[in-house]
XYZ file of C-alpha atoms in Angstrom:
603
model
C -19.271 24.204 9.608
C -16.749 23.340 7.089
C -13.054 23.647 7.523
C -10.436 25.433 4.587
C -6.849 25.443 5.048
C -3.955 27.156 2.685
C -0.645 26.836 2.525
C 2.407 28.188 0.219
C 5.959 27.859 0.900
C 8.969 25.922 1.120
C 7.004 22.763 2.952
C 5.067 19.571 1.266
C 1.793 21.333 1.513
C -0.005 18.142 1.876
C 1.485 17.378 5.247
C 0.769 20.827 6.517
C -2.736 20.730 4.703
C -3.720 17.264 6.402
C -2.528 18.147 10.406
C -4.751 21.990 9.539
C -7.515 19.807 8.354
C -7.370 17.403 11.647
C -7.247 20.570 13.680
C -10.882 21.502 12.414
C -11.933 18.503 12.470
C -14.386 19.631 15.255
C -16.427 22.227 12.797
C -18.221 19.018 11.682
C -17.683 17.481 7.993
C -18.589 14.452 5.934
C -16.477 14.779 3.311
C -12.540 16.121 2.734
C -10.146 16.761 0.173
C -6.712 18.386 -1.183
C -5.606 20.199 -4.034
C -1.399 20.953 -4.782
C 0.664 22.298 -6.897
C 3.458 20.880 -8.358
C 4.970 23.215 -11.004
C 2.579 23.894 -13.668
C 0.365 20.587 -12.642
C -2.672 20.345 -10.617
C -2.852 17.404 -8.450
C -6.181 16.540 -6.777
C -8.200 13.932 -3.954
C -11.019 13.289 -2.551
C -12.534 11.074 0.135
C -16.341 10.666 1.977
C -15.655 10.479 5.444
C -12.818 10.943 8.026
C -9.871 13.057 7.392
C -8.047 9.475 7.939
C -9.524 8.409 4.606
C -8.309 10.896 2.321
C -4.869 10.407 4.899
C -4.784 7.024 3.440
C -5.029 7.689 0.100
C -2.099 10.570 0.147
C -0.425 7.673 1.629
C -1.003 5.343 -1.599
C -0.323 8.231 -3.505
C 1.145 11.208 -2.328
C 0.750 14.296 -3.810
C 3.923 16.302 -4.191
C 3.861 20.163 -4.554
C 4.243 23.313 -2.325
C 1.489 25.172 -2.782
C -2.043 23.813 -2.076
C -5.711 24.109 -0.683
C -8.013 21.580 1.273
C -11.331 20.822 2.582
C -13.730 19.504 5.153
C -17.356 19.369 3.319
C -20.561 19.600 5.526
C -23.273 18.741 3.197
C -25.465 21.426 2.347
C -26.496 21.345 -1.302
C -25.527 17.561 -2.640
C -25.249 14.791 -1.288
C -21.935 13.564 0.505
C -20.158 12.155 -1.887
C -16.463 12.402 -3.956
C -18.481 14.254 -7.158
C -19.343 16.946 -4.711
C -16.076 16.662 -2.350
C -13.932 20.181 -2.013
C -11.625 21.065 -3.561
C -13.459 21.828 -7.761
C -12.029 22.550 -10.834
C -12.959 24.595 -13.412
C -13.141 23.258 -16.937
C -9.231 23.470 -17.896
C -8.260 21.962 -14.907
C -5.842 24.553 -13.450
C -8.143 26.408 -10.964
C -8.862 24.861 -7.793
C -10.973 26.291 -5.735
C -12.604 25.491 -1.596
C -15.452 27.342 -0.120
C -17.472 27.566 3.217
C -20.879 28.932 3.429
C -23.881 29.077 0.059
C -24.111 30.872 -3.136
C -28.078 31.839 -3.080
C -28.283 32.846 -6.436
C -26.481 29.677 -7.750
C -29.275 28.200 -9.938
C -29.324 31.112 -12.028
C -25.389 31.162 -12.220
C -24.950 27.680 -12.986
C -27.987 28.110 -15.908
C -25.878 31.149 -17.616
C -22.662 29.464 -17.254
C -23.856 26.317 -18.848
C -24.894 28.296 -21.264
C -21.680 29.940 -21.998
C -20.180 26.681 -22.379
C -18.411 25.587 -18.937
C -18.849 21.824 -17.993
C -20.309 21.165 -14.447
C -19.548 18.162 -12.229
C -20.885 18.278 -9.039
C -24.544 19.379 -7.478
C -23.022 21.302 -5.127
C -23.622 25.231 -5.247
C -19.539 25.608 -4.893
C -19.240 24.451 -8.323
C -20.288 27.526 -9.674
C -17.973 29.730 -8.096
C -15.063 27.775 -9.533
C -16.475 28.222 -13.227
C -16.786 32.188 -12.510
C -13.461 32.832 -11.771
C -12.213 30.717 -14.648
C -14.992 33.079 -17.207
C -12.892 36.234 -15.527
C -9.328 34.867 -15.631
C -7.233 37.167 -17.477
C -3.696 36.722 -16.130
C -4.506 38.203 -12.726
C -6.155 35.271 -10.412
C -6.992 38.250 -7.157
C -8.189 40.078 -10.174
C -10.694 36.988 -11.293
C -11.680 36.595 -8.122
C -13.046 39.962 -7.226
C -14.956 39.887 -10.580
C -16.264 36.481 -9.879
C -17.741 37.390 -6.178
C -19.307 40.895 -7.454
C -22.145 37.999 -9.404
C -21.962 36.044 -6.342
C -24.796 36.637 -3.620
C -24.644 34.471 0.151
C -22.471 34.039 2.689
C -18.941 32.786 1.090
C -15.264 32.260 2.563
C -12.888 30.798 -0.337
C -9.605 29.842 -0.924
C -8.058 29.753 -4.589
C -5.162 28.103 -6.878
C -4.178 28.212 -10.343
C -1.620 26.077 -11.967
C -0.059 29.053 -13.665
C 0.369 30.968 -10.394
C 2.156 28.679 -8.046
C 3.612 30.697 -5.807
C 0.087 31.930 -4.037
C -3.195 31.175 -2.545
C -6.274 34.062 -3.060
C -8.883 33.957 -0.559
C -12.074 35.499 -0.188
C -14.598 36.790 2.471
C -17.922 37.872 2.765
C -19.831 36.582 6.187
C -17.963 33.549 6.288
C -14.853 33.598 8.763
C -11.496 33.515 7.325
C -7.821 34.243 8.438
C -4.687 34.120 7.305
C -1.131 34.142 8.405
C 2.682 34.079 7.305
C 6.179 33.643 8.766
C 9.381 33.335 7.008
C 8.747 32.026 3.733
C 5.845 30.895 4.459
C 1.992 31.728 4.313
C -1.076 30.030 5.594
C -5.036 30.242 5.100
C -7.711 28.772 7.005
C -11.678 29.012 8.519
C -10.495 29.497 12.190
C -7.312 30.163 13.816
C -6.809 26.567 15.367
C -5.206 25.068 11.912
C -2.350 27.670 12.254
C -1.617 27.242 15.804
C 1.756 25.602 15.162
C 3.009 27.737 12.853
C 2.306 31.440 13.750
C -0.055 33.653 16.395
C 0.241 36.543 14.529
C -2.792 36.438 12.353
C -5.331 38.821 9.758
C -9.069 38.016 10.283
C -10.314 39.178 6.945
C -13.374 41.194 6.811
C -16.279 40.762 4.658
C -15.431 42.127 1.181
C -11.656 41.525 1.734
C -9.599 39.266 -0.783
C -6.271 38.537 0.036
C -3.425 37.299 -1.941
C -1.095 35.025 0.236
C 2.678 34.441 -1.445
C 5.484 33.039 0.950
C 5.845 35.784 3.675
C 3.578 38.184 2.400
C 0.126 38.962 2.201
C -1.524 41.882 0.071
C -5.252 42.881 0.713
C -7.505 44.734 -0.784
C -11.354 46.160 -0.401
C -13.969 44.650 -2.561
C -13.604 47.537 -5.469
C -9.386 46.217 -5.885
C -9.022 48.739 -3.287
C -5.359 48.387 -1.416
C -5.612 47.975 2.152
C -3.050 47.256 4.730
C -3.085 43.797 6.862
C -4.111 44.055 10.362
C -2.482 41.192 12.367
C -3.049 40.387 15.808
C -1.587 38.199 18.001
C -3.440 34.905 19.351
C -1.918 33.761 22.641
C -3.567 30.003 22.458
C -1.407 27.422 23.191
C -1.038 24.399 20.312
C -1.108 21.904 23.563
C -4.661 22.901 24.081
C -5.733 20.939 20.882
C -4.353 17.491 22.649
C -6.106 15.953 24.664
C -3.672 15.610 27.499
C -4.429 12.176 28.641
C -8.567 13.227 28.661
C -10.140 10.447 26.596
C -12.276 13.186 24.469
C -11.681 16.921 24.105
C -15.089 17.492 25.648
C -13.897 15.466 29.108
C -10.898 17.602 29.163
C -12.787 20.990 27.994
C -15.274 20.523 31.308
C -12.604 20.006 33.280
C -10.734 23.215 32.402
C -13.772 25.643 33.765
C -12.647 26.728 36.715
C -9.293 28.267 34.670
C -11.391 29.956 31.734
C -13.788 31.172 34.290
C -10.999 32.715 36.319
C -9.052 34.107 33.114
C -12.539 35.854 31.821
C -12.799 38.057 35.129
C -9.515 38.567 35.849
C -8.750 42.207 35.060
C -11.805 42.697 33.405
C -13.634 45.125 36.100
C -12.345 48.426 35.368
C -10.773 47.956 32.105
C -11.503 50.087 28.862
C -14.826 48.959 27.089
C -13.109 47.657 23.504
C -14.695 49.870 20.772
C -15.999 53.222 20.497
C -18.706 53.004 22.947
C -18.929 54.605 26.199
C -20.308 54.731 29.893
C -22.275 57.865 28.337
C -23.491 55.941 25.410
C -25.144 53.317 28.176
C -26.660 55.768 30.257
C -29.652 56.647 27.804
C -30.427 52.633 27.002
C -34.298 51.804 27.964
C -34.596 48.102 26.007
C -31.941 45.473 26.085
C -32.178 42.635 24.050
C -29.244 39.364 24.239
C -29.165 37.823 20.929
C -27.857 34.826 20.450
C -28.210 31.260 19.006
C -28.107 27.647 20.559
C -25.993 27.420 23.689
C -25.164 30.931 23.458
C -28.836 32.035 24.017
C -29.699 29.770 27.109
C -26.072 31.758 28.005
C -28.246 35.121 27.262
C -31.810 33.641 28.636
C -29.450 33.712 32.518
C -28.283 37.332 32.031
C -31.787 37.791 31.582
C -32.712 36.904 34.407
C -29.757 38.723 36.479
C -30.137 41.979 34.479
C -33.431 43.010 34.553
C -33.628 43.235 38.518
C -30.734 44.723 38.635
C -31.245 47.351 35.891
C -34.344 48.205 36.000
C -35.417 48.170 32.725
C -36.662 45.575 29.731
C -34.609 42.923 29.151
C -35.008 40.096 26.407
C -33.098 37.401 25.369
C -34.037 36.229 21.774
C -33.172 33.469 19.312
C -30.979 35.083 16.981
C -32.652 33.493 13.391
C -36.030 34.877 14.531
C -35.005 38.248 15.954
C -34.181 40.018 12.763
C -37.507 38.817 10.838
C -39.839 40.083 13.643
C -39.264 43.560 13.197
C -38.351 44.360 16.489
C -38.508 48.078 17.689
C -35.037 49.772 17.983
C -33.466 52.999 17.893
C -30.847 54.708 19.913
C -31.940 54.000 23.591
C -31.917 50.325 22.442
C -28.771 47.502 22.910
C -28.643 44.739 21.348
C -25.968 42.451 23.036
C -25.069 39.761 20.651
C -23.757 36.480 22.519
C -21.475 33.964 20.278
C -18.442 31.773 20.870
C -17.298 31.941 17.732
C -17.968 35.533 16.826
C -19.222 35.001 13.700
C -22.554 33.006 13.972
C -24.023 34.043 11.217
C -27.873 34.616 12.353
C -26.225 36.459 15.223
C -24.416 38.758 13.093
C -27.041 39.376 10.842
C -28.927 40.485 13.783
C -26.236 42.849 14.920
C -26.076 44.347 11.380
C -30.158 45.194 11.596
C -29.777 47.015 14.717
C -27.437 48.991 13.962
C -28.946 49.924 10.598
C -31.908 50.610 12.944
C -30.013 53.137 14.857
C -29.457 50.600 17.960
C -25.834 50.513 19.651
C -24.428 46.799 19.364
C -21.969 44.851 21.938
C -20.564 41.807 21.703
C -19.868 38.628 23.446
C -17.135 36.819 22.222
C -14.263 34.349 22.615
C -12.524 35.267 19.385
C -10.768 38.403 19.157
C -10.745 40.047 15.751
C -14.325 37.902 14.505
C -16.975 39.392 12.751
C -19.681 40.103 15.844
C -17.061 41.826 17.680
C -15.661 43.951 14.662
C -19.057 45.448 13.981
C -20.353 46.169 17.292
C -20.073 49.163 19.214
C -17.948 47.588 21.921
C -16.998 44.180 23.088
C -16.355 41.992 26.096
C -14.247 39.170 25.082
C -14.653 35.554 27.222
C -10.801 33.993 27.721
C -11.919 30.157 27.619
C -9.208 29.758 25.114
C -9.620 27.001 22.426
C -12.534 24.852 22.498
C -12.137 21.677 20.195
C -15.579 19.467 21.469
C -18.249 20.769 18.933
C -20.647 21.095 22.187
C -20.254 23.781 24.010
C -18.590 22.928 27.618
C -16.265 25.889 28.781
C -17.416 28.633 26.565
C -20.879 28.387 27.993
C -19.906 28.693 31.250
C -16.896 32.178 30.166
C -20.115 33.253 28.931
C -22.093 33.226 32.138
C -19.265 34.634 34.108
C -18.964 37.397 31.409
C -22.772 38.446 31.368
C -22.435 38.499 34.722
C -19.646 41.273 34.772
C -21.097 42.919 31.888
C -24.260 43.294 33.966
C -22.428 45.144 36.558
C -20.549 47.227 34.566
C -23.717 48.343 32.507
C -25.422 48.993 36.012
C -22.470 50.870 36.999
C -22.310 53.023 33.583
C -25.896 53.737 34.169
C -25.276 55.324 37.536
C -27.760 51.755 39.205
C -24.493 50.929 41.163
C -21.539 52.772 43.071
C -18.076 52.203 42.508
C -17.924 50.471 46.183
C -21.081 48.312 45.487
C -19.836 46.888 42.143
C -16.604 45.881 43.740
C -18.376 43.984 46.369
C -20.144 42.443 44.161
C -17.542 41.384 41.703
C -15.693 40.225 45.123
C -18.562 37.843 45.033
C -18.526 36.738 41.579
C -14.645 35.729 42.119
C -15.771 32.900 44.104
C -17.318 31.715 40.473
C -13.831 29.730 39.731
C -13.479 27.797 43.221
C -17.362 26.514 43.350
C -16.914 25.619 39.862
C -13.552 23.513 41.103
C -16.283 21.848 43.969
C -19.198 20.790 41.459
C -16.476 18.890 39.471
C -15.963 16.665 42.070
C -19.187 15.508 41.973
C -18.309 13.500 38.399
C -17.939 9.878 40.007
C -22.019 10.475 41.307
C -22.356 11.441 38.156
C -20.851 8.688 36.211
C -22.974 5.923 38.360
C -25.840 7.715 37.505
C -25.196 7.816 33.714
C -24.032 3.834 34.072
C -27.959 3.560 35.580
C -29.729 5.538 32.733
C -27.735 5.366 29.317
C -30.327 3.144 27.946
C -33.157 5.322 27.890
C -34.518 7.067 25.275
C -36.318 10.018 27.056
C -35.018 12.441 29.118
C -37.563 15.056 30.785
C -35.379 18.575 32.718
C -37.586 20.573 34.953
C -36.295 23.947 37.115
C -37.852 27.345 37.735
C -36.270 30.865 37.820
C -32.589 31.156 36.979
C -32.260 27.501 37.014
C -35.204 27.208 33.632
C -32.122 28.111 31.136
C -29.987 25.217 32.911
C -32.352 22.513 32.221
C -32.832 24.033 28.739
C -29.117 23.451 28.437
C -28.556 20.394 30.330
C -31.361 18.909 27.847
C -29.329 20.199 25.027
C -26.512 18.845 25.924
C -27.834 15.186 26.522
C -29.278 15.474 22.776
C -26.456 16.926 21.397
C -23.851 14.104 22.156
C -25.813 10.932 23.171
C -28.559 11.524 20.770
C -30.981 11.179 23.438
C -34.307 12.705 22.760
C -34.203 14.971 26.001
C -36.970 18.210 26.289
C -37.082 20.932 28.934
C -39.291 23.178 30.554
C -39.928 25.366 33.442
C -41.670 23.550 35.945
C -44.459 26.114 36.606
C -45.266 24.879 32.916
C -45.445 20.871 33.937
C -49.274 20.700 33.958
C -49.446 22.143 30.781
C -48.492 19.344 28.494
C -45.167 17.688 29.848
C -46.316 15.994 32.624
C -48.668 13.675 30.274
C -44.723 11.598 29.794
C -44.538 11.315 33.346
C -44.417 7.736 34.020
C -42.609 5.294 36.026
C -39.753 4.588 33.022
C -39.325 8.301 32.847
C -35.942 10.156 34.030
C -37.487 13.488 35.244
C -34.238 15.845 35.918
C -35.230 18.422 38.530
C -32.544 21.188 38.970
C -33.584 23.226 42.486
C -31.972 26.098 44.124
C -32.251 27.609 47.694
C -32.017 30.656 45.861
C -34.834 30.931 44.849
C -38.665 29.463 44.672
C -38.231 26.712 46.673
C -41.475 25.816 48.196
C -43.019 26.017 44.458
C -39.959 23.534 43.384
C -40.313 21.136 45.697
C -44.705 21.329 44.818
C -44.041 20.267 40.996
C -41.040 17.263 42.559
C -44.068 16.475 44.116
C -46.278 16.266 41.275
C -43.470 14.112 39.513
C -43.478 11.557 42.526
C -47.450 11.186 42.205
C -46.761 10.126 38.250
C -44.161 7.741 39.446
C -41.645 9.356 37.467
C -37.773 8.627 38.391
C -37.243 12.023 40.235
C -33.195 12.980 39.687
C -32.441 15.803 41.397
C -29.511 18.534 41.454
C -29.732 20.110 44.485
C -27.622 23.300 46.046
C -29.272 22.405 49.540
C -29.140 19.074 51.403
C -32.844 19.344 52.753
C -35.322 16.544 53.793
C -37.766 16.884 51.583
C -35.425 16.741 48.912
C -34.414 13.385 50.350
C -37.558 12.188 50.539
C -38.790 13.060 47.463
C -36.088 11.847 44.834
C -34.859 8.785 43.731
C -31.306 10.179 43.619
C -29.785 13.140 44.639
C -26.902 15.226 43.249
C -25.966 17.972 46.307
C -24.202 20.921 44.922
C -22.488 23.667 47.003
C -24.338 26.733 47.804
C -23.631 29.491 46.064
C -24.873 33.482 45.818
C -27.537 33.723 43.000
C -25.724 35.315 40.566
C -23.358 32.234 40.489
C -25.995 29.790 40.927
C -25.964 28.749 36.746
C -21.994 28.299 36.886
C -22.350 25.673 39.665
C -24.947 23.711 38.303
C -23.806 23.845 34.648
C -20.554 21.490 34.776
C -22.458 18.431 36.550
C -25.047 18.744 33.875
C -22.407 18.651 31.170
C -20.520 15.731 32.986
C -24.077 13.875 33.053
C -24.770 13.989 29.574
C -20.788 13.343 28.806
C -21.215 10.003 30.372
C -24.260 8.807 29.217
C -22.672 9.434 25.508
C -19.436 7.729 26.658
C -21.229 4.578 27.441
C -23.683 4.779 24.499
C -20.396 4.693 21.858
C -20.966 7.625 20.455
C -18.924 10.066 18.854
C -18.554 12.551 21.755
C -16.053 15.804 20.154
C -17.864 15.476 16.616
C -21.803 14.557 17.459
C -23.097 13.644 13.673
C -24.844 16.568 11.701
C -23.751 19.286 14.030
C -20.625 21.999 13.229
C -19.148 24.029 15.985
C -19.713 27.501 13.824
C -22.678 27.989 12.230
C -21.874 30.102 9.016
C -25.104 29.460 6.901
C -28.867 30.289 7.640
């Protein structure tokens, strides 16, 4: 949620600050705005709404000035408007300052600060951050900064300018992602790598506690006690031309469409290669409790491996919502892993949930499609999906890198554990390889798919129904559907129909019925049944062209057959095309579905 972007250097930094901003467009905003530079002057704007707007009035009147900060704004405390737009000043009007993420204890900061004299503006929690490192300025803005955050308690990424430094950009972190980057004369700052794309790969994450001084072509770093610390860069190998579209009419359309490829890149060479951390086959062997972790997408990612672990292992295996796991006070100690699924690596329910294991004595791994992020850097070892940048806010490719990754990662636990030989894992990664190709074959199912969504766009209800492997598939097919068309859709297993759901079955009701010849057939085809006795309008995504199927449904998807373990990859992309369409035809806004951010930083 929430985008920041930096920039120092011989450039306008308002052109560079405006194409970073439209890069993260897709965390999800409601509000933007720029701060620059120029000389010994402080130059600010504001605007509620699209990045265009605040485009617009740069346009009128620009704002000239090499050194500068802006800002995407997700409301969170304050309403959306330009009072509590990003960037704020303090009371003198030469710090300017962005942040990402919440200041818990800002009511009592805001109280004291008043109190001491400073002038507040906005009713944003931001505000007071702003106001702290003006009360610690003494000639040294890093200085102020690390001050300020020691009163500071939350989850906080920030980015900072003063008119009497204006050669630099300080920036903060603590659980809040931030990187930064230089090249020749030049520096950058942002919330996620995407912004710098076009102007350097080699980049620092910061880590929580780190602030970070950014002049042209340099960046110093130190620890949270002033602390010097050298800059670890690393490259990213993402391609700027991923960010267009490429003649796609949304990201999303495009994103689906490029499966197959970030399927194939997360298994390729991934069998046998070193675990990445400290943790070993010998550290596996002794695990007896497994629990996924994960939030949204990511956990009905975690809910499959479920499913495909826990035969194959032999021993307890949970997936759980990430925001609940850490307040039940689950049991964990050593023989424990906690696998922590997120695309963006630094989720921040799933992190916290990483960080109470392994105060708990349980070994960590991560699932992740951002090298260098948070998760990753505090687990034990991670597995790292290769779907490459992802610009729709829902979830397309990553969800299915995921799959294919918990699938591997089951194998090679099993292996480690001594469950499977050398010979048997190979044959069964042979098997998994196929993932890519099927995934090329459900694809061309998206003209079906499209009629369909021209027949149902209009409703209002959506009801998804599987059992076994399939049950996470609905969950996220449903999702999906809500997500971007704003469709209220539900999901459940089937087994669970009597229970409740079927009491919406009616004749004006979609019923979605996912069914696999995998597995629990016969007992699938009984509940389509009980769905045809309520009249309900039976669609049904089907990996087996059988009569009853036929006979039962009022419209039939046929998807190829596939071993179970890849069962979840071929039925996810017709789900996501489904749900695509349907929000294509209903107008809405398909790469940036209102209220929703692609990383969730804040609990």
């Amino acid at each position: 949620m929430c985008g920041i972007v930096g920039y120092v250097g011989p450039r306008e930094a308002q052109e560079v600050l405006l194409e970073g901003l439209a890069r993260l467009e897709y965390r999800g905003y409601d509000s933007a705005g720029l701060a620059v530079l120029d000389g010994g002057k402080l130059a600010l704007v504001r605007r509620v709404g699209k990045i265009e707007n605040l485009r617009d009035a740069v346009r009128a009147e620009p704002l000239p000035g090499h050194t500068g900060i802006g800002h995407t704004r997700w409301a969170t405390h304050g309403l959306p408007n330009e009072e509590n737009a990003h960037p704020h000043t303090d009371c003198s009007g030469k710090i300017a300052l962005v942040h990402n993420g919440i200041i818990e204890n800002h009511r009592e900061l805001r109280q004291e600060l008043t109190q001491a004299g400073h002038t507040f503006r906005s009713q944003t929690d931001t505000e007071v951050l702003v106001h702290l490192v003006e009360q610690h300025y003494r000639g040294d803005l890093a200085q102020a900064v690390r001050e300020a955050l020691k009163e500071a308690k939350g989850a906080f990424a920030i980015a900072v300018i003063h008119a009497d430094h204006p050669q630099e950009v300080v920036v903060a972190r603590e659980g809040s992602p931030l990187v930064v980057g230089v090249r020749d004369g030049e520096g950058y700052v942002a919330s996620d790598a995407p912004a710098m794309l076009p102007y350097t790969r080699e980049l620092c994450f910061l880590a929580d506690g780190e602030v970070a001084r950014v002049r042209p072509g340099v960046v110093e770093l130190w620890d949270r006690e002033g602390g010097a610390k050298e800059p670890r860069f690393r490259r990213v190998d993402w391609d700027p031309l991923t960010a267009e579209k490429q003649g796609y009419r949304h990201f999303m359309e495009k994103e689906i469409h490029e499966q197959p490829q970030a399927v194939a890149d997360t298994l390729r060479g991934q069998l046998w290669s070193p675990w990445e951390g400290g943790i070993s086959d010998r550290d596996l062997r002794g695990v007896r409790h497994i629990y996924l972790v994960a939030c949204g997408t990511s956990f009905y990612a975690a809910l499959v491996a479920e499913y495909l672990w826990e035969p194959l292992l032999g021993i307890p295996v949970e997936a759980e919502v990430a925001s609940e796991f850490r307040y039940k006070a689950p049991a964990l100690g050593p023989d424990t892993l906690v696998v922590a699924v997120s695309q963006s690596g630094e989720t921040v329910d799933t992190l916290m949930a990483v960080r109470a294991a392994r105060a708990k004595g349980a070994k960590a791994f991560a699932v992740s499609n951002i090298v260098g992020a948070a998760i990753p850097r505090e687990s034990d070892g991670a597995l790292y999906t290769r779907a490459g940048l992802e610009i729709g806010v829902a979830a397309s490719k990553t969800f299915t890198a995921q799959l294919a990754a918990l699938a591997l990662l089951g194998l090679r636990l099993a292996h480690a554990r001594g469950d499977l030989s050398r010979e048997e894992m190979e044959a069964r990664f042979e098997a998994l390889s196929q993932g890519p190709a099927l995934l090329a074959q459900a694809l061309q199912r998206e003209e079906k798919l499209e009629r369909l969504a021209q027949e149902f766009y209009q409703k209002e209800d959506f009801l998804y129904l599987a059992r076994g492997i399939l049950f996470p598939l609905a969950l996220e097919g449903a999702l999906k559907l809500k997500e971007i068309s704003y469709i209220h859709a539900e999901a459940y297993p089937a087994g669970e129909m009597k229970h409740g759901p079927i009491a919406l079955i009616d004749e004006e009701m979609p019923v979605v019925f996912l069914i696999t010849g995998e597995e629990l057939w016969d007992k699938a085809l009984s509940n389509m049944e009980e769905v045809r006795a309520r009249r309900g309008i039976l669609i049904v995504f089907s990996d087996r062209d059988h009569p009853e199927v036929r006979r039962l449904a009022d419209h039939v998807v046929l998807l190829p057959a596939a071993p179970r373990e890849l069962v979840p990859l071929v039925f996810a992309p017709p789900l996501q095309l489904l749900a695509y369409h349907i929000a294509r035809l209903r107008g809405t806004d398909v790469d940036q579905p209102r209220n929703l951010a692609k990383t969730v930083t804040v609990e």
